[in-house]
Amino acid sequence: MLTRIAYSSQATRDLALADLQGLLAEARERNGAAGIGGALVYVDGVFLQILEGESAALSALMDKIARDTRHREVTVFERSAIDKRAFAAWHMAYLTPGAEQVSAWAGLDAGVTIEALLADMRSNPQLLPRVLISIVEALADD
Ligand SMILES: Cc1cc2nc3c(=O)[nH]c(=O)nc-3n(C[C@H](O)[C@H](O)[C@H](O)COP(=O)(O)O)c2cc1C
């Protein structure tokens, strides 16, 4: 079943750009082979990741991701069946927006911190799809 998972996590230390690029290169190659797409957003030490693919492949990947020591507090916001991929074109898109950009995507006031935004997402499940759609639009503009 085609499924989407969205989660947030906290980087365990300040990841160097080279580390992130390594992680991403590895993820792209594996995701391509597993038919998984999505986007990885890194902002102020917080990861937001959206993954789309077959349910079993996603479960296997999430098990690995949850055990990865490069981050902690892996919190799944959404796991749902989808009819169609939003991220069909991206094995793993990567963005490092500022917190202000993320607030704008979420339709919130500038100046909102990423922590406040995550708290909002936890209490308002509608927020994440909104951010997700804005990310797809931002990517499509590139
Ligand atoms: C924030 C974050 C996102 C990740 N995203 C992916 C991903 O999309 N695809 C992937 O294969 N690995 C991803 N990884 C890496 C996995 O956690 C894991 O290191 C990788 O799948 C290799 O696992 P293995 O050596 O046990 O096979 C991610 C790691 C982190 C910290």
Coordinates of N, CA, C and O and ligand atoms in Angstrom, one line a residue:
M1 N 0.8 -1.2 0.0 CA 0.0 0.0 0.0 C 0.9 1.3 0.0 O 1.8 1.3 0.8
L2 N 0.6 2.2 -0.9 CA 1.4 3.4 -1.0 C 1.1 4.2 0.3 O 0.0 4.5 0.7
T3 N 2.2 4.6 1.0 CA 2.1 5.2 2.3 C 3.0 6.4 2.4 O 4.0 6.5 1.8
R4 N 2.6 7.4 3.3 CA 3.4 8.5 3.6 C 3.7 8.6 5.1 O 2.7 8.4 5.9
I5 N 4.9 8.9 5.4 CA 5.3 9.1 6.8 C 5.9 10.4 6.9 O 6.7 10.8 6.1
A6 N 5.6 11.2 8.0 CA 6.3 12.4 8.3 C 6.7 12.4 9.7 O 5.9 12.1 10.6
Y7 N 7.9 12.8 10.0 CA 8.4 12.8 11.4 C 9.4 14.0 11.6 O 9.8 14.6 10.6
S8 N 9.6 14.3 12.8 CA 10.6 15.3 13.2 C 11.6 14.6 14.1 O 11.3 13.6 14.8
S9 N 12.8 15.1 14.2 CA 13.8 14.6 15.1 C 14.8 15.7 15.4 O 14.8 16.8 14.7
Q10 N 15.6 15.5 16.4 CA 16.6 16.5 16.9 C 18.0 15.9 16.5 O 18.3 14.8 16.9
A11 N 18.8 16.7 15.8 CA 20.1 16.3 15.5 C 20.9 16.2 16.8 O 20.7 17.0 17.7
T12 N 21.7 15.1 17.0 CA 22.4 14.9 18.3 C 23.6 15.9 18.5 O 24.0 16.2 19.6
R13 N 24.2 16.3 17.4 CA 25.2 17.3 17.5 C 25.1 18.2 16.3 O 24.4 17.8 15.4
D14 N 25.8 19.3 16.3 CA 25.7 20.1 15.1 C 26.4 19.4 13.9 O 27.6 19.2 13.9
L15 N 25.6 19.0 13.0 CA 26.1 18.2 11.9 C 26.8 19.1 10.9 O 26.3 20.2 10.6
A16 N 28.0 18.7 10.5 CA 28.7 19.5 9.5 C 28.1 19.3 8.2 O 27.4 18.3 8.0
L17 N 28.2 20.3 7.3 CA 27.7 20.2 6.0 C 28.1 18.9 5.3 O 27.3 18.2 4.6
A18 N 29.4 18.5 5.5 CA 29.9 17.3 4.8 C 29.1 16.1 5.3 O 28.9 15.1 4.6
D19 N 28.8 16.0 6.6 CA 28.1 14.9 7.2 C 26.7 14.8 6.5 O 26.2 13.7 6.2
L20 N 26.0 16.0 6.4 CA 24.7 16.0 5.8 C 24.7 15.5 4.4 O 23.8 14.8 4.0
Q21 N 25.8 16.0 3.7 CA 25.8 15.6 2.3 C 26.1 14.1 2.1 O 25.5 13.5 1.2
G22 N 26.9 13.6 3.0 CA 27.1 12.1 3.0 C 25.9 11.3 3.3 O 25.5 10.4 2.6
L23 N 25.1 11.8 4.3 CA 23.9 11.2 4.7 C 22.9 11.2 3.5 O 22.2 10.2 3.2
L24 N 22.9 12.3 2.9 CA 21.9 12.5 1.8 C 22.3 11.6 0.5 O 21.4 11.0 -0.1
A25 N 23.6 11.6 0.2 CA 24.0 10.8 -0.9 C 23.6 9.3 -0.7 O 23.1 8.6 -1.6
E26 N 23.9 8.9 0.5 CA 23.5 7.5 0.9 C 22.0 7.2 0.8 O 21.6 6.3 0.3
A27 N 21.3 8.2 1.4 CA 19.8 8.1 1.4 C 19.2 8.0 0.0 O 18.4 7.2 -0.3
R28 N 19.8 8.9 -0.9 CA 19.2 9.0 -2.3 C 19.4 7.7 -3.0 O 18.5 7.2 -3.7
E29 N 20.6 7.1 -2.8 CA 20.9 5.8 -3.5 C 20.0 4.7 -3.0 O 19.4 4.0 -3.8
R30 N 19.9 4.6 -1.7 CA 19.1 3.5 -1.2 C 17.6 3.7 -1.5 O 16.9 2.8 -1.7
N31 N 17.2 5.0 -1.4 CA 15.7 5.3 -1.6 C 15.3 5.0 -3.0 O 14.3 4.5 -3.3
G32 N 16.2 5.3 -3.9 CA 16.0 5.1 -5.3 C 15.7 3.6 -5.6 O 14.8 3.2 -6.2
A33 N 16.6 2.8 -5.0 CA 16.5 1.3 -5.1 C 15.3 0.8 -4.5 O 14.7 -0.2 -4.9
A34 N 14.8 1.4 -3.4 CA 13.6 0.9 -2.6 C 12.3 1.6 -3.1 O 11.3 1.3 -2.5
G35 N 12.4 2.4 -4.1 CA 11.2 3.1 -4.5 C 10.6 4.1 -3.5 O 9.4 4.3 -3.4
I36 N 11.5 4.7 -2.7 CA 11.1 5.6 -1.7 C 11.5 7.1 -2.1 O 12.6 7.3 -2.6
G37 N 10.5 8.0 -2.0 CA 10.8 9.4 -2.3 C 10.5 10.3 -1.1 O 10.0 9.8 -0.1
G38 N 10.7 11.6 -1.3 CA 10.4 12.5 -0.2 C 11.2 13.7 -0.1 O 11.9 14.0 -1.1
A39 N 11.3 14.2 1.1 CA 12.1 15.4 1.3 C 12.7 15.4 2.7 O 12.0 15.0 3.7
L40 N 13.9 15.9 2.9 CA 14.5 16.1 4.2 C 14.8 17.6 4.4 O 15.4 18.2 3.5
V41 N 14.3 18.1 5.5 CA 14.4 19.5 5.8 C 15.2 19.6 7.1 O 14.9 18.9 8.0
Y42 N 16.3 20.4 7.0 CA 17.1 20.6 8.2 C 17.1 22.0 8.6 O 17.6 22.9 7.9
V43 N 16.6 22.3 9.8 CA 16.5 23.7 10.2 C 16.8 23.8 11.7 O 16.1 23.2 12.5
D44 N 17.8 24.6 12.0 CA 18.2 24.9 13.4 C 18.3 23.6 14.2 O 17.8 23.5 15.3
G45 N 19.0 22.6 13.7 CA 19.2 21.4 14.4 C 18.1 20.4 14.5 O 18.1 19.4 15.1
V46 N 17.0 20.7 13.7 CA 15.8 19.9 13.7 C 15.7 19.3 12.3 O 15.8 20.0 11.3
F47 N 15.4 18.0 12.2 CA 15.1 17.4 10.9 C 13.6 17.2 10.8 O 12.9 16.9 11.8
L48 N 13.1 17.5 9.6 CA 11.7 17.2 9.3 C 11.8 16.3 8.0 O 12.5 16.7 7.1
Q49 N 11.3 15.1 8.1 CA 11.4 14.3 6.9 C 10.1 13.7 6.5 O 9.3 13.3 7.3
I50 N 9.8 13.7 5.2 CA 8.6 13.2 4.6 C 9.1 12.0 3.7 O 10.0 12.2 2.9
L51 N 8.5 10.8 3.9 CA 8.9 9.7 3.1 C 7.7 9.1 2.5 O 6.6 8.9 3.2
E52 N 7.8 8.7 1.2 CA 6.6 8.1 0.5 C 7.1 6.8 -0.2 O 8.2 6.8 -0.8
G53 N 6.3 5.8 -0.1 CA 6.7 4.5 -0.7 C 5.8 3.4 -0.2 O 4.8 3.7 0.4
E54 N 6.1 2.2 -0.6 CA 5.3 1.1 -0.2 C 5.5 0.9 1.3 O 6.6 1.1 1.9
S55 N 4.4 0.5 2.0 CA 4.3 0.4 3.4 C 5.4 -0.4 4.0 O 6.1 0.0 5.0
A56 N 5.7 -1.6 3.5 CA 6.7 -2.5 4.1 C 8.1 -1.9 3.9 O 8.9 -2.0 4.9
A57 N 8.4 -1.3 2.8 CA 9.7 -0.6 2.6 C 9.9 0.5 3.5 O 11.0 0.7 4.1
L58 N 8.8 1.3 3.7 CA 8.9 2.4 4.7 C 9.1 2.0 6.1 O 9.9 2.6 6.8
S59 N 8.4 0.9 6.5 CA 8.6 0.4 7.9 C 10.0 -0.1 8.1 O 10.6 0.2 9.1
A60 N 10.6 -0.7 7.1 CA 12.0 -1.2 7.2 C 12.9 0.0 7.4 O 13.8 0.0 8.2
L61 N 12.7 1.0 6.5 CA 13.6 2.2 6.6 C 13.4 3.0 7.9 O 14.3 3.4 8.6
M62 N 12.1 3.1 8.4 CA 11.9 3.8 9.6 C 12.5 3.1 10.8 O 13.0 3.8 11.7
D63 N 12.6 1.8 10.8 CA 13.3 1.0 11.9 C 14.8 1.5 11.9 O 15.3 1.7 13.0
K64 N 15.4 1.6 10.8 CA 16.8 2.0 10.7 C 17.0 3.4 11.1 O 17.8 3.8 11.9
I65 N 16.1 4.3 10.6 CA 16.2 5.7 10.9 C 16.0 5.9 12.4 O 16.7 6.7 13.0
A66 N 15.1 5.2 13.0 CA 14.8 5.4 14.5 C 16.0 5.0 15.3 O 16.2 5.5 16.4
R67 N 16.8 4.1 14.8 CA 18.0 3.6 15.6 C 19.2 4.5 15.3 O 20.3 4.3 15.9
D68 N 19.2 5.4 14.3 CA 20.3 6.1 13.9 C 20.8 7.1 15.0 O 19.9 7.9 15.5
T69 N 22.0 7.0 15.4 CA 22.5 7.9 16.6 C 22.8 9.3 16.2 O 23.1 10.1 17.0
R70 N 22.6 9.6 14.9 CA 22.9 11.0 14.5 C 21.7 12.0 14.9 O 21.8 13.2 14.8
H71 N 20.6 11.4 15.3 CA 19.5 12.2 15.8 C 18.8 11.4 16.9 O 19.0 10.2 17.2
R72 N 17.9 12.1 17.6 CA 17.1 11.5 18.7 C 15.7 12.1 18.7 O 15.4 13.0 17.9
E73 N 14.9 11.7 19.6 CA 13.5 12.2 19.7 C 12.8 12.1 18.3 O 12.1 13.1 17.9
V74 N 12.9 10.9 17.7 CA 12.2 10.7 16.4 C 10.7 10.6 16.7 O 10.3 9.8 17.5
T75 N 9.9 11.6 16.2 CA 8.5 11.7 16.5 C 7.7 11.7 15.2 O 7.8 12.6 14.4
V76 N 6.9 10.6 15.1 CA 6.1 10.5 13.8 C 4.8 11.3 14.0 O 4.1 11.1 14.9
F77 N 4.6 12.2 13.0 CA 3.4 13.0 13.1 C 2.3 12.4 12.3 O 1.1 12.6 12.5
E78 N 2.7 11.7 11.2 CA 1.7 11.2 10.3 C 2.2 9.9 9.7 O 3.3 9.8 9.3
R79 N 1.3 9.0 9.6 CA 1.5 7.8 8.8 C 0.2 7.4 8.2 O -0.8 7.1 8.8
S80 N 0.1 7.6 6.9 CA -1.2 7.4 6.2 C -1.1 6.8 4.8 O -0.1 7.0 4.2
A81 N -2.1 6.1 4.4 CA -2.2 5.6 3.0 C -2.5 6.8 2.1 O -3.2 7.7 2.4
I82 N -1.8 6.8 1.0 CA -2.0 7.9 0.0 C -2.3 7.3 -1.4 O -2.0 6.1 -1.6
D83 N -3.1 8.0 -2.2 CA -3.4 7.6 -3.5 C -2.3 7.8 -4.5 O -2.1 7.1 -5.5
K84 N -1.6 8.9 -4.2 CA -0.7 9.4 -5.2 C 0.5 10.1 -4.5 O 0.3 10.7 -3.4
R85 N 1.7 10.0 -5.0 CA 2.8 10.6 -4.4 C 2.8 12.1 -4.6 O 2.6 12.6 -5.7
A86 N 3.2 12.9 -3.6 CA 3.4 14.3 -3.7 C 4.8 14.6 -4.2 O 5.1 15.6 -4.8
F87 N 5.7 13.7 -3.8 CA 7.1 13.8 -4.1 C 7.6 12.9 -5.2 O 8.7 12.3 -5.0
A88 N 6.8 12.7 -6.2 CA 7.2 11.7 -7.2 C 8.5 12.0 -7.9 O 9.2 11.1 -8.3
A89 N 8.9 13.2 -7.9 CA 10.1 13.6 -8.7 C 11.4 13.5 -7.9 O 12.5 13.7 -8.4
W90 N 11.3 13.3 -6.6 CA 12.4 13.4 -5.7 C 12.7 12.2 -4.9 O 11.9 11.8 -4.0
H91 N 13.9 11.6 -5.1 CA 14.3 10.4 -4.3 C 14.5 10.9 -2.9 O 14.2 10.3 -1.9
M92 N 15.1 12.1 -2.7 CA 15.1 12.7 -1.4 C 15.6 14.2 -1.6 O 16.8 14.5 -1.8
A93 N 14.6 15.0 -1.7 CA 14.9 16.5 -1.9 C 15.5 16.9 -0.5 O 15.2 16.4 0.5
Y94 N 16.3 17.9 -0.6 CA 17.0 18.4 0.6 C 16.9 19.9 0.7 O 17.3 20.6 -0.2
L95 N 16.4 20.4 1.8 CA 16.3 21.9 2.0 C 16.8 22.3 3.4 O 16.6 21.6 4.3
T96 N 17.5 23.4 3.4 CA 17.9 24.0 4.7 C 17.4 25.4 4.8 O 18.1 26.4 4.8
P97 N 16.1 25.5 5.0 CA 15.5 26.8 5.1 C 15.8 27.4 6.5 O 16.1 26.7 7.4
G98 N 15.6 28.7 6.7 CA 15.6 29.3 8.0 C 14.3 29.1 8.7 O 13.3 28.7 8.0
A99 N 14.2 29.3 10.0 CA 13.0 29.1 10.7 C 11.9 30.0 10.1 O 10.7 29.6 10.1
E100 N 12.3 31.2 9.7 CA 11.3 32.1 9.1 C 10.6 31.6 7.9 O 9.4 31.7 7.7
Q101 N 11.4 30.9 7.1 CA 10.9 30.3 5.8 C 9.9 29.2 6.2 O 8.8 29.1 5.6
V102 N 10.2 28.4 7.2 CA 9.3 27.3 7.6 C 8.0 27.9 8.2 O 6.9 27.4 7.9
S103 N 8.1 29.0 8.9 CA 6.9 29.6 9.5 C 6.0 30.1 8.3 O 4.8 30.0 8.4
A104 N 6.7 30.7 7.3 CA 5.9 31.2 6.2 C 5.2 30.0 5.5 O 4.0 30.1 5.1
W105 N 5.9 28.9 5.3 CA 5.3 27.7 4.7 C 4.1 27.3 5.5 O 3.1 26.8 4.9
A106 N 4.2 27.4 6.8 CA 3.1 26.9 7.7 C 2.0 27.9 7.8 O 1.0 27.7 8.4
G107 N 2.2 29.1 7.2 CA 1.2 30.2 7.3 C 1.2 30.8 8.6 O 0.2 31.4 9.1
L108 N 2.4 30.8 9.3 CA 2.5 31.4 10.6 C 3.3 32.7 10.6 O 4.0 33.0 9.6
D109 N 3.2 33.5 11.6 CA 4.0 34.7 11.7 C 5.5 34.5 11.7 O 5.9 33.5 12.2
A110 N 6.2 35.4 11.0 CA 7.7 35.3 11.1 C 8.1 35.4 12.5 O 7.4 36.0 13.3
G111 N 9.2 34.8 12.9 CA 9.7 35.0 14.2 C 9.3 33.8 15.1 O 9.8 33.7 16.3
V112 N 8.5 32.9 14.6 CA 8.2 31.7 15.3 C 9.4 30.8 15.3 O 10.0 30.6 14.3
T113 N 9.7 30.2 16.5 CA 10.9 29.3 16.5 C 10.5 27.9 16.0 O 9.3 27.6 16.0
I114 N 11.5 27.2 15.6 CA 11.2 25.8 15.2 C 10.6 25.0 16.3 O 9.7 24.2 16.0
E115 N 11.0 25.2 17.5 CA 10.4 24.5 18.7 C 8.9 24.8 18.8 O 8.1 23.9 19.0
A116 N 8.6 26.1 18.6 CA 7.2 26.4 18.7 C 6.4 25.8 17.6 O 5.2 25.4 17.8
L117 N 7.0 25.8 16.4 CA 6.4 25.2 15.2 C 6.1 23.7 15.4 O 5.0 23.2 15.1
L118 N 7.1 23.0 16.0 CA 6.9 21.6 16.2 C 5.8 21.4 17.2 O 5.0 20.4 17.1
A119 N 5.7 22.2 18.3 CA 4.7 22.1 19.2 C 3.3 22.3 18.6 O 2.4 21.5 18.8
D120 N 3.3 23.3 17.7 CA 2.0 23.5 16.9 C 1.6 22.3 16.1 O 0.5 22.0 16.0
M121 N 2.6 21.7 15.4 CA 2.4 20.6 14.6 C 1.8 19.4 15.4 O 0.9 18.7 14.9
R122 N 2.3 19.2 16.6 CA 1.8 18.1 17.4 C 0.4 18.3 17.8 O -0.4 17.4 17.8
S123 N 0.0 19.6 18.0 CA -1.4 19.8 18.4 C -2.3 20.0 17.2 O -3.6 20.0 17.4
N124 N -1.8 20.3 16.1 CA -2.6 20.6 14.9 C -2.1 19.8 13.7 O -1.2 20.2 13.0
P125 N -2.7 18.6 13.5 CA -2.2 17.7 12.4 C -2.4 18.3 11.0 O -1.7 17.9 10.1
Q126 N -3.2 19.4 10.9 CA -3.4 20.0 9.5 C -2.1 20.8 9.1 O -1.9 21.1 7.9
L127 N -1.3 21.2 10.1 CA -0.2 22.0 9.8 C 0.9 21.3 8.9 O 1.4 22.0 8.0
L128 N 1.1 20.1 9.2 CA 2.2 19.4 8.5 C 1.9 19.2 7.0 O 2.7 19.6 6.2
P129 N 0.6 18.8 6.7 CA 0.3 18.8 5.2 C 0.5 20.1 4.6 O 0.9 20.2 3.4
R130 N 0.2 21.2 5.3 CA 0.3 22.5 4.7 C 1.8 22.8 4.4 O 2.1 23.4 3.3
V131 N 2.6 22.5 5.4 CA 4.1 22.8 5.2 C 4.5 21.9 4.0 O 5.3 22.3 3.1
L132 N 4.1 20.7 4.0 CA 4.5 19.7 2.9 C 4.1 20.2 1.5 O 5.0 20.2 0.6
I133 N 2.9 20.7 1.4 CA 2.5 21.3 0.1 C 3.3 22.5 -0.3 O 3.8 22.6 -1.4
S134 N 3.6 23.3 0.7 CA 4.5 24.5 0.4 C 5.9 24.1 0.0 O 6.5 24.7 -0.8
I135 N 6.4 23.0 0.6 CA 7.7 22.5 0.2 C 7.7 22.0 -1.2 O 8.6 22.4 -2.0
V136 N 6.7 21.3 -1.6 CA 6.6 20.8 -3.0 C 6.5 22.0 -3.9 O 7.2 22.0 -5.0
E137 N 5.8 23.0 -3.6 CA 5.7 24.2 -4.4 C 7.0 24.9 -4.5 O 7.4 25.3 -5.6
A138 N 7.7 25.0 -3.4 CA 9.0 25.7 -3.4 C 10.0 24.9 -4.3 O 10.8 25.5 -5.0
L139 N 9.9 23.6 -4.2 CA 10.8 22.7 -5.0 C 10.5 22.9 -6.5 O 11.4 22.9 -7.3
A140 N 9.2 23.0 -6.8 CA 8.8 23.0 -8.2 C 9.2 24.4 -8.8 O 9.4 24.4 -10.0
D141 N 9.4 25.4 -8.0 CA 9.8 26.7 -8.5 C 11.3 26.7 -8.8 O 11.8 27.6 -9.5
D142 N 12.1 25.8 -8.3 CA 13.6 25.8 -8.5 C 13.9 25.6 -10.0 O 13.3 24.9 -10.7
Ligands
LIG1 C1 17.6 12.5 9.6 C2 18.0 11.2 8.9 C3 17.3 10.9 7.7 C4 17.7 9.7 7.0 N1 17.0 9.4 5.9 C5 17.3 8.3 5.2 C6 16.6 7.9 4.0 O1 15.7 8.6 3.5 N2 17.0 6.8 3.4 C7 18.0 6.0 3.9 O2 18.3 5.0 3.3 N3 18.7 6.3 5.0 C8 18.4 7.4 5.7 N4 19.0 7.7 6.8 C9 20.1 6.8 7.3 C10 19.6 5.6 8.0 O3 19.4 6.0 9.3 C11 20.7 4.5 8.0 O4 21.9 5.0 8.4 C12 20.9 4.0 6.6 O5 19.6 3.5 6.1 C13 21.9 2.8 6.5 O6 21.5 1.8 7.4 P1 22.2 0.4 7.4 O7 23.7 0.6 7.4 O8 21.8 -0.3 8.7 O9 21.8 -0.4 6.2 C14 18.7 8.9 7.5 C15 19.3 9.2 8.7 C16 19.0 10.4 9.4 C17 19.7 10.7 10.7

